[in-house]
């Protein structure tokens, strides 16, 4: 079938300008240069900057973009565009792919007409995530080609090529990024695109979408993957950096950490070659075997899982190659966390050592199986971990919930800024699992533990994955209370709109009424309160907890970061009247805004960080905070 | 361990909301403006204010913005505890350190286990770990401004124009501040002033 497309495509050949781009912005540039008119996303750090920029381009009318309600919907909307011959892209963080995967695994069988990329941004080190899963595995699992560029320039350059391959082989492709490639900035040669991109397409019915014997599509898919692996354009993604002298040693690594590996190789005077795999799946077996067989010693350097190690070991086996392999274990490369240069020091001292000296490759015992809270044994320097902002409205809801529940309640929390309510001194919430997992598990917790359970969720997470669990609560009359902390925003990911945001102006958009949705799901006991009324809300929480069956309280209070962003007048910080203050510590310890500190024995408010929100004044029993 | 002589490795350390990434960006834009290669990276958690933020920048390099801590040339710290934590990780090497003399008192105690060191103790440790130490006088710099928006990052950027190895002239610096921070009329005035004032408040210890 011929693809109808009105957008001009340059395949990234013409470059007219140089500018600093972070990896995420280079993605957008690549999409524009590839003529991609249709995009959708669900918020998630570290993919945020891609989405923010696309949202701006949409407001300007340059292309279509939407923040969908969750990753699955974002994926499906983009899939429809690709099935109708329109180039599309869907953007999410790594765990978002889990949500989208049901649709993704099936779309791989259909194939696409217009090129389609799913951009998945991994977060090694869990800087802003619930886990650090390695998205490279999706390629093999879902049968989709996976590309992994190294630098902003490369990101911008490869995207048009990926679309070309996606259309040539009718395959959905994945662009796998990490927090390193997403958040690294470099100089990028590019061609600015000003014209508006079309997203009009035409769906043509095909028998393959309808037949029940889907295994036939599975068969075709493997055939296409084999052909793709040998395509000269695809082969470009495997590149060998040769040292000047002929060497017996080869490091095999992948795009996302290639710049770091190259740097370390130089730092350690590594006298050998480096094979960079910029397309993780499918691997071209012949080409890799051809390269590997020229060496005596092979070293695998990979972030997170030993994916290439496992795959290439199989290639080595099938081709009966006579090489000695050093992988994760022998090089003592951690499975966890991002591989920054310091984390690779041990590995490189082993890579440059005598490969035949067994004493080099001993196993280092893990000193402590427990999480390390302190960074150093000499002087204790605690890490500065994230906390709720000064003036965050969630703190008001937590204060009321804490006073109403005491010690007896199981409090599942969820994913969003409010997950930080679990740490001291706020200390409300027992765990956070995955988006919507707090409410889902609350149902079982209440059943098995035989008591009322109060779950915490944000407006964003409620719409994303909380609604089905609430429906279940109504259907089976589970004895839970759900506190929805509605700050009118998806805040944790940098402040994107949530479906109910009214503080966010968007084109062609109808804000969703949260109360009506909760009612519509069949909940009989609902109260909507202002989070700042901390004392009255204690009573309301108690009522909700006494109710047998599902009850919902909606705490309203705008995210202070968003509020400050839109404020026209300067902030007026509050202060504590020292003549009235009795040093009771209610504001300092129970409420715990970071702007409230103890200095020279007195409780004071830091004037340079206080946002003037007024919440702390509501908890002071003697009205000393003004 | 060999290294390109031209390369300058810089680490920026501080807290969310201090404008660390913008500071790195100002330096990178200045480099681009003068035709140098440059790359940088940012490491931070979520969107809340107050968490650790780090940025690593390499001048005259274009591939990996990250480098080994033993390879750092210049450490720019906007908060004392954050700076010391990084200096602690460096073994067998002392970098040049530029420090904003600011120490954040923390009242959030994650699991109720942390013990926060005293400011004097931190000062002493930083002094021992720096080859040369330059202090940016936050108190006196602050006095030049009304209101609670104090652009320390622009002040430090201004001070950096006095460090030859960075090769940022006053004209370039001024141009970049205008380019990056000149959109908001109100703040652009404050930033302009910060750029004018900054270099007065740095001194070698
Ligand atoms: C499957 C998945 N997608 C996206 C994310 C990224 N993420 C973290 S918190 C969050 C939502 C926060 O919104 P909300 O529940 O309204 O809480 P707030 O941060 O506003 O308090 C998102 C989308 C994630 N962790 N998991
Ligand atoms: S008014 Fe009170 S609660 Fe609000 S930011 Fe200031 S100190 Fe914190
Ligand atoms: S970003 Fe908004 S919701 Fe998140 S902690 Fe800060 S104020 Fe609260």
mmCIF file with all atom_site columns, N, CA and C in Angstrom, chain A residues 365-409:
data_model
loop_
_atom_site.group_PDB
_atom_site.id
_atom_site.type_symbol
_atom_site.label_atom_id
_atom_site.label_alt_id
_atom_site.label_comp_id
_atom_site.label_asym_id
_atom_site.label_entity_id
_atom_site.label_seq_id
_atom_site.pdbx_PDB_ins_code
_atom_site.Cartn_x
_atom_site.Cartn_y
_atom_site.Cartn_z
_atom_site.occupancy
_atom_site.B_iso_or_equiv
_atom_site.pdbx_formal_charge
_atom_site.auth_seq_id
_atom_site.auth_comp_id
_atom_site.auth_asym_id
_atom_site.auth_atom_id
_atom_site.pdbx_PDB_model_num
ATOM 1   N N  . UNK A 1 365 ? 33.262 -8.946 48.011 1.00 0.00 ? 365 UNK A N  1
ATOM 2   C CA . UNK A 1 365 ? 32.076 -9.192 48.824 1.00 0.00 ? 365 UNK A CA 1
ATOM 3   C C  . UNK A 1 365 ? 31.263 -7.915 49.007 1.00 0.00 ? 365 UNK A C  1
ATOM 4   N N  . UNK A 1 366 ? 29.955 -8.046 48.991 1.00 0.00 ? 366 UNK A N  1
ATOM 5   C CA . UNK A 1 366 ? 29.077 -6.897 49.201 1.00 0.00 ? 366 UNK A CA 1
ATOM 6   C C  . UNK A 1 366 ? 29.123 -6.539 50.685 1.00 0.00 ? 366 UNK A C  1
ATOM 7   N N  . UNK A 1 367 ? 29.573 -5.325 51.016 1.00 0.00 ? 367 UNK A N  1
ATOM 8   C CA . UNK A 1 367 ? 29.773 -5.003 52.428 1.00 0.00 ? 367 UNK A CA 1
ATOM 9   C C  . UNK A 1 367 ? 28.477 -4.974 53.241 1.00 0.00 ? 367 UNK A C  1
ATOM 10  N N  . UNK A 1 368 ? 27.420 -4.426 52.676 1.00 0.00 ? 368 UNK A N  1
ATOM 11  C CA . UNK A 1 368 ? 26.204 -4.380 53.487 1.00 0.00 ? 368 UNK A CA 1
ATOM 12  C C  . UNK A 1 368 ? 24.997 -4.635 52.621 1.00 0.00 ? 368 UNK A C  1
ATOM 13  N N  . UNK A 1 369 ? 24.239 -5.617 52.992 1.00 0.00 ? 369 UNK A N  1
ATOM 14  C CA . UNK A 1 369 ? 23.061 -5.941 52.201 1.00 0.00 ? 369 UNK A CA 1
ATOM 15  C C  . UNK A 1 369 ? 21.943 -4.914 52.391 1.00 0.00 ? 369 UNK A C  1
ATOM 16  N N  . UNK A 1 370 ? 22.060 -4.086 53.425 1.00 0.00 ? 370 UNK A N  1
ATOM 17  C CA . UNK A 1 370 ? 21.006 -3.098 53.702 1.00 0.00 ? 370 UNK A CA 1
ATOM 18  C C  . UNK A 1 370 ? 21.278 -1.801 52.966 1.00 0.00 ? 370 UNK A C  1
ATOM 19  N N  . UNK A 1 371 ? 20.230 -1.056 52.647 1.00 0.00 ? 371 UNK A N  1
ATOM 20  C CA . UNK A 1 371 ? 20.461 0.224  51.975 1.00 0.00 ? 371 UNK A CA 1
ATOM 21  C C  . UNK A 1 371 ? 21.348 1.133  52.813 1.00 0.00 ? 371 UNK A C  1
ATOM 22  N N  . UNK A 1 372 ? 22.269 1.788  52.137 1.00 0.00 ? 372 UNK A N  1
ATOM 23  C CA . UNK A 1 372 ? 23.180 2.677  52.851 1.00 0.00 ? 372 UNK A CA 1
ATOM 24  C C  . UNK A 1 372 ? 22.552 4.053  52.964 1.00 0.00 ? 372 UNK A C  1
ATOM 25  N N  . UNK A 1 373 ? 22.361 4.517  54.138 1.00 0.00 ? 373 UNK A N  1
ATOM 26  C CA . UNK A 1 373 ? 21.754 5.831  54.293 1.00 0.00 ? 373 UNK A CA 1
ATOM 27  C C  . UNK A 1 373 ? 22.835 6.902  54.277 1.00 0.00 ? 373 UNK A C  1
ATOM 28  N N  . UNK A 1 374 ? 23.975 6.548  54.794 1.00 0.00 ? 374 UNK A N  1
ATOM 29  C CA . UNK A 1 374 ? 25.044 7.532  54.863 1.00 0.00 ? 374 UNK A CA 1
ATOM 30  C C  . UNK A 1 374 ? 26.067 7.271  53.770 1.00 0.00 ? 374 UNK A C  1
ATOM 31  N N  . UNK A 1 375 ? 26.640 8.347  53.262 1.00 0.00 ? 375 UNK A N  1
ATOM 32  C CA . UNK A 1 375 ? 27.560 8.213  52.144 1.00 0.00 ? 375 UNK A CA 1
ATOM 33  C C  . UNK A 1 375 ? 28.992 7.940  52.566 1.00 0.00 ? 375 UNK A C  1
ATOM 34  N N  . UNK A 1 376 ? 29.307 8.221  53.802 1.00 0.00 ? 376 UNK A N  1
ATOM 35  C CA . UNK A 1 376 ? 30.697 8.120  54.194 1.00 0.00 ? 376 UNK A CA 1
ATOM 36  C C  . UNK A 1 376 ? 30.805 7.730  55.658 1.00 0.00 ? 376 UNK A C  1
ATOM 37  N N  . UNK A 1 377 ? 31.897 7.014  55.963 1.00 0.00 ? 377 UNK A N  1
ATOM 38  C CA . UNK A 1 377 ? 32.056 6.585  57.353 1.00 0.00 ? 377 UNK A CA 1
ATOM 39  C C  . UNK A 1 377 ? 32.770 7.644  58.187 1.00 0.00 ? 377 UNK A C  1
ATOM 40  N N  . UNK A 1 378 ? 33.513 8.531  57.519 1.00 0.00 ? 378 UNK A N  1
ATOM 41  C CA . UNK A 1 378 ? 34.344 9.470  58.279 1.00 0.00 ? 378 UNK A CA 1
ATOM 42  C C  . UNK A 1 378 ? 33.476 10.505 58.994 1.00 0.00 ? 378 UNK A C  1
ATOM 43  N N  . UNK A 1 379 ? 32.827 11.339 58.190 1.00 0.00 ? 379 UNK A N  1
ATOM 44  C CA . UNK A 1 379 ? 31.906 12.308 58.771 1.00 0.00 ? 379 UNK A CA 1
ATOM 45  C C  . UNK A 1 379 ? 30.568 11.945 58.159 1.00 0.00 ? 379 UNK A C  1
ATOM 46  N N  . UNK A 1 380 ? 29.521 11.939 58.930 1.00 0.00 ? 380 UNK A N  1
ATOM 47  C CA . UNK A 1 380 ? 28.252 11.527 58.365 1.00 0.00 ? 380 UNK A CA 1
ATOM 48  C C  . UNK A 1 380 ? 27.658 12.657 57.539 1.00 0.00 ? 380 UNK A C  1
ATOM 49  N N  . UNK A 1 381 ? 27.518 12.421 56.257 1.00 0.00 ? 381 UNK A N  1
ATOM 50  C CA . UNK A 1 381 ? 26.877 13.425 55.419 1.00 0.00 ? 381 UNK A CA 1
ATOM 51  C C  . UNK A 1 381 ? 25.622 12.813 54.833 1.00 0.00 ? 381 UNK A C  1
ATOM 52  N N  . UNK A 1 382 ? 24.493 13.034 55.462 1.00 0.00 ? 382 UNK A N  1
ATOM 53  C CA . UNK A 1 382 ? 23.276 12.419 54.937 1.00 0.00 ? 382 UNK A CA 1
ATOM 54  C C  . UNK A 1 382 ? 22.985 12.948 53.544 1.00 0.00 ? 382 UNK A C  1
ATOM 55  N N  . UNK A 1 383 ? 22.368 12.123 52.741 1.00 0.00 ? 383 UNK A N  1
ATOM 56  C CA . UNK A 1 383 ? 21.953 12.573 51.421 1.00 0.00 ? 383 UNK A CA 1
ATOM 57  C C  . UNK A 1 383 ? 20.798 13.542 51.554 1.00 0.00 ? 383 UNK A C  1
ATOM 58  N N  . UNK A 1 384 ? 20.726 14.456 50.613 1.00 0.00 ? 384 UNK A N  1
ATOM 59  C CA . UNK A 1 384 ? 19.592 15.357 50.598 1.00 0.00 ? 384 UNK A CA 1
ATOM 60  C C  . UNK A 1 384 ? 18.552 14.731 49.692 1.00 0.00 ? 384 UNK A C  1
ATOM 61  N N  . UNK A 1 385 ? 17.534 14.183 50.295 1.00 0.00 ? 385 UNK A N  1
ATOM 62  C CA . UNK A 1 385 ? 16.534 13.477 49.511 1.00 0.00 ? 385 UNK A CA 1
ATOM 63  C C  . UNK A 1 385 ? 15.359 14.409 49.243 1.00 0.00 ? 385 UNK A C  1
ATOM 64  N N  . UNK A 1 386 ? 14.567 14.095 48.235 1.00 0.00 ? 386 UNK A N  1
ATOM 65  C CA . UNK A 1 386 ? 13.447 14.995 47.940 1.00 0.00 ? 386 UNK A CA 1
ATOM 66  C C  . UNK A 1 386 ? 12.436 15.035 49.086 1.00 0.00 ? 386 UNK A C  1
ATOM 67  N N  . UNK A 1 387 ? 11.721 16.103 49.163 1.00 0.00 ? 387 UNK A N  1
ATOM 68  C CA . UNK A 1 387 ? 10.713 16.277 50.212 1.00 0.00 ? 387 UNK A CA 1
ATOM 69  C C  . UNK A 1 387 ? 9.604  17.135 49.614 1.00 0.00 ? 387 UNK A C  1
ATOM 70  N N  . UNK A 1 388 ? 8.478  17.176 50.283 1.00 0.00 ? 388 UNK A N  1
ATOM 71  C CA . UNK A 1 388 ? 7.399  18.040 49.803 1.00 0.00 ? 388 UNK A CA 1
ATOM 72  C C  . UNK A 1 388 ? 7.877  19.485 49.845 1.00 0.00 ? 388 UNK A C  1
ATOM 73  N N  . UNK A 1 389 ? 7.493  20.269 48.858 1.00 0.00 ? 389 UNK A N  1
ATOM 74  C CA . UNK A 1 389 ? 7.921  21.672 48.787 1.00 0.00 ? 389 UNK A CA 1
ATOM 75  C C  . UNK A 1 389 ? 7.440  22.493 49.984 1.00 0.00 ? 389 UNK A C  1
ATOM 76  N N  . UNK A 1 390 ? 8.088  23.609 50.167 1.00 0.00 ? 390 UNK A N  1
ATOM 77  C CA . UNK A 1 390 ? 7.628  24.597 51.127 1.00 0.00 ? 390 UNK A CA 1
ATOM 78  C C  . UNK A 1 390 ? 6.264  25.087 50.641 1.00 0.00 ? 390 UNK A C  1
ATOM 79  N N  . UNK A 1 391 ? 5.261  24.893 51.437 1.00 0.00 ? 391 UNK A N  1
ATOM 80  C CA . UNK A 1 391 ? 3.937  25.384 51.047 1.00 0.00 ? 391 UNK A CA 1
ATOM 81  C C  . UNK A 1 391 ? 3.125  24.411 50.216 1.00 0.00 ? 391 UNK A C  1
ATOM 82  N N  . UNK A 1 392 ? 3.530  23.134 50.164 1.00 0.00 ? 392 UNK A N  1
ATOM 83  C CA . UNK A 1 392 ? 2.774  22.149 49.385 1.00 0.00 ? 392 UNK A CA 1
ATOM 84  C C  . UNK A 1 392 ? 1.420  21.873 50.036 1.00 0.00 ? 392 UNK A C  1
ATOM 85  N N  . UNK A 1 393 ? 0.367  21.886 49.226 1.00 0.00 ? 393 UNK A N  1
ATOM 86  C CA . UNK A 1 393 ? -0.981 21.686 49.770 1.00 0.00 ? 393 UNK A CA 1
ATOM 87  C C  . UNK A 1 393 ? -1.186 20.261 50.314 1.00 0.00 ? 393 UNK A C  1
ATOM 88  N N  . UNK A 1 394 ? -0.429 19.300 49.810 1.00 0.00 ? 394 UNK A N  1
ATOM 89  C CA . UNK A 1 394 ? -0.567 17.923 50.311 1.00 0.00 ? 394 UNK A CA 1
ATOM 90  C C  . UNK A 1 394 ? -0.310 17.853 51.813 1.00 0.00 ? 394 UNK A C  1
ATOM 91  N N  . UNK A 1 395 ? 0.575  18.749 52.281 1.00 0.00 ? 395 UNK A N  1
ATOM 92  C CA . UNK A 1 395 ? 0.922  18.706 53.699 1.00 0.00 ? 395 UNK A CA 1
ATOM 93  C C  . UNK A 1 395 ? -0.306 18.963 54.567 1.00 0.00 ? 395 UNK A C  1
ATOM 94  N N  . UNK A 1 396 ? -1.216 19.800 54.065 1.00 0.00 ? 396 UNK A N  1
ATOM 95  C CA . UNK A 1 396 ? -2.457 20.087 54.788 1.00 0.00 ? 396 UNK A CA 1
ATOM 96  C C  . UNK A 1 396 ? -3.293 18.823 54.918 1.00 0.00 ? 396 UNK A C  1
ATOM 97  N N  . UNK A 1 397 ? -3.452 18.092 53.811 1.00 0.00 ? 397 UNK A N  1
ATOM 98  C CA . UNK A 1 397 ? -4.237 16.856 53.832 1.00 0.00 ? 397 UNK A CA 1
ATOM 99  C C  . UNK A 1 397 ? -3.588 15.849 54.776 1.00 0.00 ? 397 UNK A C  1
ATOM 100 N N  . UNK A 1 398 ? -2.254 15.748 54.725 1.00 0.00 ? 398 UNK A N  1
ATOM 101 C CA . UNK A 1 398 ? -1.556 14.782 55.580 1.00 0.00 ? 398 UNK A CA 1
ATOM 102 C C  . UNK A 1 398 ? -1.763 15.091 57.058 1.00 0.00 ? 398 UNK A C  1
ATOM 103 N N  . UNK A 1 399 ? -1.734 16.372 57.375 1.00 0.00 ? 399 UNK A N  1
ATOM 104 C CA . UNK A 1 399 ? -1.918 16.774 58.779 1.00 0.00 ? 399 UNK A CA 1
ATOM 105 C C  . UNK A 1 399 ? -3.280 16.269 59.263 1.00 0.00 ? 399 UNK A C  1
ATOM 106 N N  . UNK A 1 400 ? -4.322 16.481 58.459 1.00 0.00 ? 400 UNK A N  1
ATOM 107 C CA . UNK A 1 400 ? -5.663 16.060 58.869 1.00 0.00 ? 400 UNK A CA 1
ATOM 108 C C  . UNK A 1 400 ? -5.754 14.534 58.947 1.00 0.00 ? 400 UNK A C  1
ATOM 109 N N  . UNK A 1 401 ? -5.175 13.856 57.984 1.00 0.00 ? 401 UNK A N  1
ATOM 110 C CA . UNK A 1 401 ? -5.240 12.388 57.979 1.00 0.00 ? 401 UNK A CA 1
ATOM 111 C C  . UNK A 1 401 ? -4.477 11.819 59.174 1.00 0.00 ? 401 UNK A C  1
ATOM 112 N N  . UNK A 1 402 ? -3.313 12.425 59.454 1.00 0.00 ? 402 UNK A N  1
ATOM 113 C CA . UNK A 1 402 ? -2.503 11.937 60.571 1.00 0.00 ? 402 UNK A CA 1
ATOM 114 C C  . UNK A 1 402 ? -3.262 12.090 61.901 1.00 0.00 ? 402 UNK A C  1
ATOM 115 N N  . UNK A 1 403 ? -3.883 13.256 62.088 1.00 0.00 ? 403 UNK A N  1
ATOM 116 C CA . UNK A 1 403 ? -4.611 13.484 63.346 1.00 0.00 ? 403 UNK A CA 1
ATOM 117 C C  . UNK A 1 403 ? -5.823 12.568 63.443 1.00 0.00 ? 403 UNK A C  1
ATOM 118 N N  . UNK A 1 404 ? -6.444 12.226 62.321 1.00 0.00 ? 404 UNK A N  1
ATOM 119 C CA . UNK A 1 404 ? -7.665 11.416 62.361 1.00 0.00 ? 404 UNK A CA 1
ATOM 120 C C  . UNK A 1 404 ? -7.378 9.927  62.499 1.00 0.00 ? 404 UNK A C  1
ATOM 121 N N  . UNK A 1 405 ? -6.212 9.487  62.029 1.00 0.00 ? 405 UNK A N  1
ATOM 122 C CA . UNK A 1 405 ? -5.978 8.044  62.004 1.00 0.00 ? 405 UNK A CA 1
ATOM 123 C C  . UNK A 1 405 ? -5.146 7.528  63.171 1.00 0.00 ? 405 UNK A C  1
ATOM 124 N N  . UNK A 1 406 ? -4.284 8.330  63.727 1.00 0.00 ? 406 UNK A N  1
ATOM 125 C CA . UNK A 1 406 ? -3.396 7.827  64.778 1.00 0.00 ? 406 UNK A CA 1
ATOM 126 C C  . UNK A 1 406 ? -2.530 6.702  64.257 1.00 0.00 ? 406 UNK A C  1
ATOM 127 N N  . UNK A 1 407 ? -2.319 5.672  65.078 1.00 0.00 ? 407 UNK A N  1
ATOM 128 C CA . UNK A 1 407 ? -1.363 4.617  64.723 1.00 0.00 ? 407 UNK A CA 1
ATOM 129 C C  . UNK A 1 407 ? -2.016 3.406  64.050 1.00 0.00 ? 407 UNK A C  1
ATOM 130 N N  . UNK A 1 408 ? -3.357 3.324  64.119 1.00 0.00 ? 408 UNK A N  1
ATOM 131 C CA . UNK A 1 408 ? -4.004 2.037  63.840 1.00 0.00 ? 408 UNK A CA 1
ATOM 132 C C  . UNK A 1 408 ? -4.238 1.696  62.386 1.00 0.00 ? 408 UNK A C  1
ATOM 133 N N  . UNK A 1 409 ? -4.033 2.620  61.501 1.00 0.00 ? 409 UNK A N  1
ATOM 134 C CA . UNK A 1 409 ? -4.494 2.377  60.139 1.00 0.00 ? 409 UNK A CA 1
ATOM 135 C C  . UNK A 1 409 ? -3.395 1.920  59.183 1.00 0.00 ? 409 UNK A C  1
#
